[in-house]
PDB file of C-alpha atoms in Angstrom:
ATOM      1  CA  MET W 383      16.285  -4.827  -4.939  1.00  0.00           C
ATOM      2  CA  SER W 384      19.033  -2.376  -3.989  1.00  0.00           C
ATOM      3  CA  ASP W 385      17.567   0.558  -5.945  1.00  0.00           C
ATOM      4  CA  CYS W 386      13.884   0.075  -4.947  1.00  0.00           C
ATOM      5  CA  LEU W 387      12.521   2.998  -2.922  1.00  0.00           C
ATOM      6  CA  PHE W 388       9.933   0.824  -1.106  1.00  0.00           C
ATOM      7  CA  CYS W 389      12.466  -1.928  -0.384  1.00  0.00           C
ATOM      8  CA  LYS W 390      14.583   0.804   1.265  1.00  0.00           C
ATOM      9  CA  ILE W 391      11.613   1.965   3.316  1.00  0.00           C
ATOM     10  CA  ALA W 392      10.876  -1.612   4.353  1.00  0.00           C
ATOM     11  CA  ALA W 393      14.520  -2.011   5.410  1.00  0.00           C
ATOM     12  CA  LYS W 394      14.227   1.300   7.368  1.00  0.00           C
ATOM     13  CA  GLU W 395      17.033   2.822   5.260  1.00  0.00           C
ATOM     14  CA  ILE W 396      14.685   5.653   4.193  1.00  0.00           C
ATOM     15  CA  PRO W 397      12.363   7.219   6.750  1.00  0.00           C
ATOM     16  CA  ALA W 398       8.601   7.014   6.361  1.00  0.00           C
ATOM     17  CA  GLU W 399       5.623   7.731   8.661  1.00  0.00           C
ATOM     18  CA  ILE W 400       4.830   4.125   9.481  1.00  0.00           C
ATOM     19  CA  VAL W 401       1.249   3.507  10.690  1.00  0.00           C
ATOM     20  CA  LEU W 402       1.259  -0.299  10.823  1.00  0.00           C
ATOM     21  CA  GLU W 403       3.774  -3.102  10.614  1.00  0.00           C
ATOM     22  CA  THR W 404       3.298  -6.847  10.572  1.00  0.00           C
ATOM     23  CA  ASP W 405       5.781  -9.644   9.966  1.00  0.00           C
ATOM     24  CA  ARG W 406       5.262  -9.460   6.221  1.00  0.00           C
ATOM     25  CA  ALA W 407       3.775  -6.014   5.479  1.00  0.00           C
ATOM     26  CA  LEU W 408       4.423  -2.329   6.180  1.00  0.00           C
ATOM     27  CA  ALA W 409       1.996   0.562   5.933  1.00  0.00           C
ATOM     28  CA  PHE W 410       3.065   4.179   5.719  1.00  0.00           C
ATOM     29  CA  ARG W 411       1.512   7.523   4.812  1.00  0.00           C
ATOM     30  CA  ASP W 412       1.646   8.604   1.205  1.00  0.00           C
ATOM     31  CA  VAL W 413       3.854  11.689   0.721  1.00  0.00           C
ATOM     32  CA  ASN W 414       1.328  13.116  -1.771  1.00  0.00           C
ATOM     33  CA  PRO W 415      -2.052  12.235  -0.214  1.00  0.00           C
ATOM     34  CA  GLN W 416      -5.191  12.301  -2.355  1.00  0.00           C
ATOM     35  CA  ALA W 417      -7.552  12.085   0.628  1.00  0.00           C
ATOM     36  CA  PRO W 418      -7.490  12.684   4.361  1.00  0.00           C
ATOM     37  CA  THR W 419      -6.484   9.097   4.759  1.00  0.00           C
ATOM     38  CA  HIS W 420      -3.985   7.917   2.125  1.00  0.00           C
ATOM     39  CA  VAL W 421      -1.700   5.094   3.311  1.00  0.00           C
ATOM     40  CA  LEU W 422       0.403   2.750   1.201  1.00  0.00           C
ATOM     41  CA  VAL W 423       0.618  -0.892   2.229  1.00  0.00           C
ATOM     42  CA  ILE W 424       3.552  -2.949   0.879  1.00  0.00           C
ATOM     43  CA  PRO W 425       4.791  -6.425   1.318  1.00  0.00           C
ATOM     44  CA  LYS W 426       8.280  -6.333   2.876  1.00  0.00           C
ATOM     45  CA  GLU W 427       9.577  -8.590   0.191  1.00  0.00           C
ATOM     46  CA  HIS W 428       9.885  -7.199  -3.336  1.00  0.00           C
ATOM     47  CA  HIS W 429       7.267  -8.023  -5.933  1.00  0.00           C
ATOM     48  CA  ALA W 430       6.955  -5.578  -8.886  1.00  0.00           C
ATOM     49  CA  ASP W 431       3.156  -5.392  -9.142  1.00  0.00           C
ATOM     50  CA  ALA W 432      -0.145  -6.895  -8.154  1.00  0.00           C
ATOM     51  CA  ALA W 433       0.188  -9.607 -10.780  1.00  0.00           C
ATOM     52  CA  ALA W 434       3.505 -10.646  -9.249  1.00  0.00           C
ATOM     53  CA  LEU W 435       2.047 -10.537  -5.733  1.00  0.00           C
ATOM     54  CA  ALA W 436      -0.819 -12.818  -6.846  1.00  0.00           C
ATOM     55  CA  GLY W 437       1.750 -15.199  -8.293  1.00  0.00           C
ATOM     56  CA  ALA W 438       3.691 -15.377  -5.005  1.00  0.00           C
ATOM     57  CA  ASP W 439       1.087 -18.011  -4.004  1.00  0.00           C
ATOM     58  CA  ASP W 440       2.078 -18.198  -0.369  1.00  0.00           C
ATOM     59  CA  GLY W 441      -0.575 -16.044   1.311  1.00  0.00           C
ATOM     60  CA  LEU W 442       1.352 -12.865   0.905  1.00  0.00           C
ATOM     61  CA  ALA W 443      -1.507 -11.102  -0.979  1.00  0.00           C
ATOM     62  CA  ASP W 444      -3.865 -12.075   1.786  1.00  0.00           C
ATOM     63  CA  ASP W 445      -1.494 -10.568   4.385  1.00  0.00           C
ATOM     64  CA  VAL W 446      -1.276  -7.303   2.403  1.00  0.00           C
ATOM     65  CA  LEU W 447      -5.073  -7.061   2.131  1.00  0.00           C
ATOM     66  CA  LYS W 448      -5.503  -7.812   5.811  1.00  0.00           C
ATOM     67  CA  ALA W 449      -3.022  -5.085   6.642  1.00  0.00           C
ATOM     68  CA  ALA W 450      -4.910  -2.705   4.363  1.00  0.00           C
ATOM     69  CA  HIS W 451      -8.146  -3.368   6.254  1.00  0.00           C
ATOM     70  CA  ALA W 452      -6.359  -3.011   9.610  1.00  0.00           C
ATOM     71  CA  VAL W 453      -5.105   0.406   8.481  1.00  0.00           C
ATOM     72  CA  ALA W 454      -8.662   1.384   7.529  1.00  0.00           C
ATOM     73  CA  VAL W 455      -9.892   0.380  10.966  1.00  0.00           C
ATOM     74  CA  GLN W 456      -7.018   2.121  12.750  1.00  0.00           C
ATOM     75  CA  GLU W 457      -7.503   5.285  10.687  1.00  0.00           C
ATOM     76  CA  GLY W 458     -11.252   5.335  11.447  1.00  0.00           C
ATOM     77  CA  VAL W 459     -12.465   4.996   7.833  1.00  0.00           C
ATOM     78  CA  ALA W 460     -13.547   1.368   7.786  1.00  0.00           C
ATOM     79  CA  GLU W 461     -17.173   1.945   8.859  1.00  0.00           C
ATOM     80  CA  ALA W 462     -17.958   4.848   6.476  1.00  0.00           C
ATOM     81  CA  GLY W 463     -16.030   3.210   3.626  1.00  0.00           C
ATOM     82  CA  TYR W 464     -12.611   3.231   2.010  1.00  0.00           C
ATOM     83  CA  ARG W 465     -10.959   2.241  -1.233  1.00  0.00           C
ATOM     84  CA  VAL W 466      -8.053  -0.170  -1.768  1.00  0.00           C
ATOM     85  CA  VAL W 467      -6.237   0.458  -5.079  1.00  0.00           C
ATOM     86  CA  PHE W 468      -3.456  -1.500  -6.787  1.00  0.00           C
ATOM     87  CA  ASN W 469      -2.096   0.296  -9.842  1.00  0.00           C
ATOM     88  CA  THR W 470      -0.465  -2.350 -12.042  1.00  0.00           C
ATOM     89  CA  GLY W 471       1.808  -1.157 -14.836  1.00  0.00           C
ATOM     90  CA  PRO W 472       2.582   2.287 -16.310  1.00  0.00           C
ATOM     91  CA  ALA W 473      -0.753   2.705 -18.116  1.00  0.00           C
ATOM     92  CA  ALA W 474      -2.527   2.276 -14.785  1.00  0.00           C
ATOM     93  CA  GLY W 475      -0.413   4.969 -13.159  1.00  0.00           C
ATOM     94  CA  GLN W 476       2.075   2.744 -11.308  1.00  0.00           C
ATOM     95  CA  THR W 477       5.234   4.778 -10.709  1.00  0.00           C
ATOM     96  CA  VAL W 478       7.075   2.744  -8.046  1.00  0.00           C
ATOM     97  CA  PHE W 479       7.471  -0.869  -9.196  1.00  0.00           C
ATOM     98  CA  HIS W 480       7.188  -2.535  -5.782  1.00  0.00           C
ATOM     99  CA  VAL W 481       3.596  -3.586  -5.383  1.00  0.00           C
ATOM    100  CA  HIS W 482       1.627  -1.304  -3.040  1.00  0.00           C
ATOM    101  CA  ALA W 483      -2.022  -0.924  -2.104  1.00  0.00           C
ATOM    102  CA  HIS W 484      -3.346   2.601  -1.688  1.00  0.00           C
ATOM    103  CA  VAL W 485      -5.789   2.759   1.264  1.00  0.00           C
ATOM    104  CA  VAL W 486      -7.815   5.907   0.620  1.00  0.00           C
ATOM    105  CA  GLY W 487     -10.700   7.297   2.700  1.00  0.00           C
ATOM    106  CA  GLY W 488     -11.965  10.122   4.815  1.00  0.00           C
ATOM    107  CA  ARG W 489     -13.965  11.775   2.069  1.00  0.00           C
ATOM    108  CA  ASP W 490     -16.475  10.768  -0.623  1.00  0.00           C
ATOM    109  CA  LEU W 491     -14.780   8.886  -3.387  1.00  0.00           C
ATOM    110  CA  GLY W 492     -16.529   9.299  -6.749  1.00  0.00           C
ATOM    111  CA  TRP W 493     -16.964   6.650  -9.433  1.00  0.00           C
ATOM    112  CA  PRO W 494     -15.589   6.212 -11.932  1.00  0.00           C
ATOM    113  CA  PRO W 495     -12.164   6.919 -10.512  1.00  0.00           C
ATOM    114  CA  GLY W 496      -9.405   8.922 -12.282  1.00  0.00           C
TER     115      GLY W 496
END
């Protein structure tokens, strides 16, 4: 999509602090971090939300989740614990409609969230 912020980041048209890249996924630091580790993981191809990603049915959701775990390991939060969050739809707080997983860690994360 020509006007999608995350598509432009994936195409390297807009700079981002990239922490991991695979053939199908890209991970970069959130510009408004909510924890010491706050990285967004996106598929390079456009899907609006987690429901659309699940419907892609070609292993892409698996690739995104594996990239999220790789980020947690690389960032040093995997052993202590981390959270992977997909906000789907405006009522859930999704503001960029290109599916993205938030990998959050490096501090205690309370429950319930939000």
